[in-house]
């Protein structure tokens, strides 16, 4: 990775007005969603007092994101992506407005909240592959890694500040949080509606099992793409120590809620600061080894966190964990987008989203199960060592990925995609 910025690199990215509009829309909707998530959890728990109901919130979000992903990817490659994103955000905005109105009128119950969250999650499931596939058309290939890093900074900022802002506004009631969230979604939809986005006329094909699973076939045939996606899957599955933070805070580090808050924030802060650095520095060489080194760093940071007995070292480890993950995430995301022809980006993004969503959920489950058998420290140690083992195996299994020098190589011809459909 180059240690010096390219002259004018920061300005050149934001000279693309379409990208600025896209970034503003995504930032606004991300903040709105983070605020919404906090308010929904508080409101349902205040209504029922049952922890089980908090799990239902995750369930109604998880099923649409996985079950509809392949269909959403197919639609992203068949129709105008900007229009799909716009329709999705309008549906989400309507659901949030209903949530705000019914809450302010005291006419909402748990079932109504869950149904509206399910509606929002369904719209997001269709929106996500299209939104991810739009970025390569908004900036030149050489600027895509920086665009991914800037996107990452917005997401991390939303994850850090969104819940805090939502919690602050919740003092005035959940209806106020939903109202502000609705305003943010309206801003996002307005920006998308005005976005100038050019997409090659898609080749319309009916949705069949062959076209729906074309993304899976494409990934299997492209070794570098398969390598980065599967590496992310297994690294997240094994490195889910953050799911055990309440146990570490209470039983290992002997701190209170304030300490837990710091522990939760540390990875996001590390990722946010690293995304700022990546937005100004180019990755010019040895990107394959850089990615493997950062995933290995993620595993080492997990081990340090697992064995730490003092909160300052745990915070440093989690900070490093977030920073390493951001570098590998930018490389992985850029490589997948650049190695995929535009006609296939929706379906490949959908498959990638399934892997990410599944690995996040299963990673937390795996960490919890191991913690029940080995204790929290043992579970995190196994996860850190497992991540390092996976890195070693993947370096042997995907030698072209290990030797890869640059993110941007000769583009894959669109004809290649037709051979996989």
PDB file of N, CA and C in Angstrom, residues 156 160 242 245 259-273 305 311-312 314-323:
ATOM      1  N   UNK A 156     -19.533   3.974   9.247  1.00  0.00           N
ATOM      2  CA  UNK A 156     -19.001   3.896  10.606  1.00  0.00           C
ATOM      3  C   UNK A 156     -19.459   5.097  11.436  1.00  0.00           C
ATOM      4  N   UNK A 160     -21.629   4.940  14.906  1.00  0.00           N
ATOM      5  CA  UNK A 160     -21.169   5.531  16.162  1.00  0.00           C
ATOM      6  C   UNK A 160     -22.150   6.582  16.665  1.00  0.00           C
ATOM      7  N   UNK A 242     -16.647  -9.696  19.300  1.00  0.00           N
ATOM      8  CA  UNK A 242     -17.396  -8.523  19.730  1.00  0.00           C
ATOM      9  C   UNK A 242     -18.790  -8.882  20.232  1.00  0.00           C
ATOM     10  N   UNK A 245     -18.827  -9.005  24.111  1.00  0.00           N
ATOM     11  CA  UNK A 245     -18.352  -7.835  24.858  1.00  0.00           C
ATOM     12  C   UNK A 245     -19.012  -7.670  26.233  1.00  0.00           C
ATOM     13  N   UNK A 259     -17.761   1.132  30.590  1.00  0.00           N
ATOM     14  CA  UNK A 259     -16.693   0.378  29.942  1.00  0.00           C
ATOM     15  C   UNK A 259     -17.200  -0.395  28.741  1.00  0.00           C
ATOM     16  N   UNK A 260     -18.406  -0.957  28.877  1.00  0.00           N
ATOM     17  CA  UNK A 260     -19.002  -1.677  27.754  1.00  0.00           C
ATOM     18  C   UNK A 260     -19.227  -0.728  26.580  1.00  0.00           C
ATOM     19  N   UNK A 261     -19.674   0.479  26.872  1.00  0.00           N
ATOM     20  CA  UNK A 261     -19.872   1.464  25.811  1.00  0.00           C
ATOM     21  C   UNK A 261     -18.576   1.775  25.081  1.00  0.00           C
ATOM     22  N   UNK A 262     -17.482   1.929  25.827  1.00  0.00           N
ATOM     23  CA  UNK A 262     -16.184   2.183  25.197  1.00  0.00           C
ATOM     24  C   UNK A 262     -15.737   0.998  24.352  1.00  0.00           C
ATOM     25  N   UNK A 263     -15.944  -0.212  24.863  1.00  0.00           N
ATOM     26  CA  UNK A 263     -15.551  -1.408  24.125  1.00  0.00           C
ATOM     27  C   UNK A 263     -16.334  -1.528  22.822  1.00  0.00           C
ATOM     28  N   UNK A 264     -17.618  -1.216  22.865  1.00  0.00           N
ATOM     29  CA  UNK A 264     -18.438  -1.295  21.655  1.00  0.00           C
ATOM     30  C   UNK A 264     -18.022  -0.242  20.625  1.00  0.00           C
ATOM     31  N   UNK A 265     -17.606   0.918  21.113  1.00  0.00           N
ATOM     32  CA  UNK A 265     -17.260   2.010  20.202  1.00  0.00           C
ATOM     33  C   UNK A 265     -15.885   1.841  19.577  1.00  0.00           C
ATOM     34  N   UNK A 266     -14.964   1.152  20.269  1.00  0.00           N
ATOM     35  CA  UNK A 266     -13.567   1.096  19.833  1.00  0.00           C
ATOM     36  C   UNK A 266     -13.386   0.550  18.413  1.00  0.00           C
ATOM     37  N   UNK A 267     -14.015  -0.587  18.018  1.00  0.00           N
ATOM     38  CA  UNK A 267     -13.810  -1.054  16.640  1.00  0.00           C
ATOM     39  C   UNK A 267     -14.313  -0.067  15.595  1.00  0.00           C
ATOM     40  N   UNK A 268     -15.450   0.571  15.881  1.00  0.00           N
ATOM     41  CA  UNK A 268     -16.002   1.530  14.920  1.00  0.00           C
ATOM     42  C   UNK A 268     -15.110   2.757  14.791  1.00  0.00           C
ATOM     43  N   UNK A 269     -14.516   3.211  15.900  1.00  0.00           N
ATOM     44  CA  UNK A 269     -13.612   4.353  15.851  1.00  0.00           C
ATOM     45  C   UNK A 269     -12.367   4.003  15.037  1.00  0.00           C
ATOM     46  N   UNK A 270     -11.815   2.816  15.268  1.00  0.00           N
ATOM     47  CA  UNK A 270     -10.656   2.369  14.493  1.00  0.00           C
ATOM     48  C   UNK A 270     -10.963   2.297  13.008  1.00  0.00           C
ATOM     49  N   UNK A 271     -12.138   1.747  12.681  1.00  0.00           N
ATOM     50  CA  UNK A 271     -12.536   1.645  11.278  1.00  0.00           C
ATOM     51  C   UNK A 271     -12.764   3.022  10.662  1.00  0.00           C
ATOM     52  N   UNK A 272     -13.359   3.924  11.424  1.00  0.00           N
ATOM     53  CA  UNK A 272     -13.641   5.270  10.912  1.00  0.00           C
ATOM     54  C   UNK A 272     -12.348   6.018  10.600  1.00  0.00           C
ATOM     55  N   UNK A 273     -11.391   6.004  11.532  1.00  0.00           N
ATOM     56  CA  UNK A 273     -10.130   6.715  11.305  1.00  0.00           C
ATOM     57  C   UNK A 273      -9.343   6.092  10.150  1.00  0.00           C
ATOM     58  N   UNK A 305      -7.097  -9.155  22.454  1.00  0.00           N
ATOM     59  CA  UNK A 305      -8.300  -8.804  23.215  1.00  0.00           C
ATOM     60  C   UNK A 305      -8.717  -9.952  24.133  1.00  0.00           C
ATOM     61  N   UNK A 311      -8.495  -2.812  30.694  1.00  0.00           N
ATOM     62  CA  UNK A 311      -9.395  -2.251  29.696  1.00  0.00           C
ATOM     63  C   UNK A 311      -8.652  -1.448  28.632  1.00  0.00           C
ATOM     64  N   UNK A 312      -7.538  -0.785  29.000  1.00  0.00           N
ATOM     65  CA  UNK A 312      -6.858   0.038  27.989  1.00  0.00           C
ATOM     66  C   UNK A 312      -6.285  -0.823  26.876  1.00  0.00           C
ATOM     67  N   UNK A 314      -7.450  -3.790  26.011  1.00  0.00           N
ATOM     68  CA  UNK A 314      -8.602  -4.308  25.270  1.00  0.00           C
ATOM     69  C   UNK A 314      -9.107  -3.275  24.274  1.00  0.00           C
ATOM     70  N   UNK A 315      -9.124  -2.010  24.674  1.00  0.00           N
ATOM     71  CA  UNK A 315      -9.565  -0.947  23.774  1.00  0.00           C
ATOM     72  C   UNK A 315      -8.613  -0.792  22.594  1.00  0.00           C
ATOM     73  N   UNK A 316      -7.314  -0.873  22.855  1.00  0.00           N
ATOM     74  CA  UNK A 316      -6.326  -0.797  21.777  1.00  0.00           C
ATOM     75  C   UNK A 316      -6.517  -1.947  20.797  1.00  0.00           C
ATOM     76  N   UNK A 317      -6.736  -3.156  21.339  1.00  0.00           N
ATOM     77  CA  UNK A 317      -6.916  -4.329  20.483  1.00  0.00           C
ATOM     78  C   UNK A 317      -8.170  -4.185  19.616  1.00  0.00           C
ATOM     79  N   UNK A 318      -9.258  -3.715  20.199  1.00  0.00           N
ATOM     80  CA  UNK A 318     -10.494  -3.553  19.438  1.00  0.00           C
ATOM     81  C   UNK A 318     -10.368  -2.428  18.411  1.00  0.00           C
ATOM     82  N   UNK A 319      -9.660  -1.380  18.764  1.00  0.00           N
ATOM     83  CA  UNK A 319      -9.389  -0.289  17.821  1.00  0.00           C
ATOM     84  C   UNK A 319      -8.623  -0.829  16.614  1.00  0.00           C
ATOM     85  N   UNK A 320      -7.562  -1.605  16.875  1.00  0.00           N
ATOM     86  CA  UNK A 320      -6.773  -2.197  15.792  1.00  0.00           C
ATOM     87  C   UNK A 320      -7.614  -3.167  14.976  1.00  0.00           C
ATOM     88  N   UNK A 321      -8.464  -3.939  15.648  1.00  0.00           N
ATOM     89  CA  UNK A 321      -9.338  -4.894  14.971  1.00  0.00           C
ATOM     90  C   UNK A 321     -10.217  -4.173  13.947  1.00  0.00           C
ATOM     91  N   UNK A 322     -10.822  -3.046  14.360  1.00  0.00           N
ATOM     92  CA  UNK A 322     -11.657  -2.289  13.441  1.00  0.00           C
ATOM     93  C   UNK A 322     -10.872  -1.692  12.285  1.00  0.00           C
ATOM     94  N   UNK A 323      -9.656  -1.213  12.560  1.00  0.00           N
ATOM     95  CA  UNK A 323      -8.819  -0.618  11.511  1.00  0.00           C
ATOM     96  C   UNK A 323      -8.401  -1.675  10.484  1.00  0.00           C
TER      97      UNK A 323
END
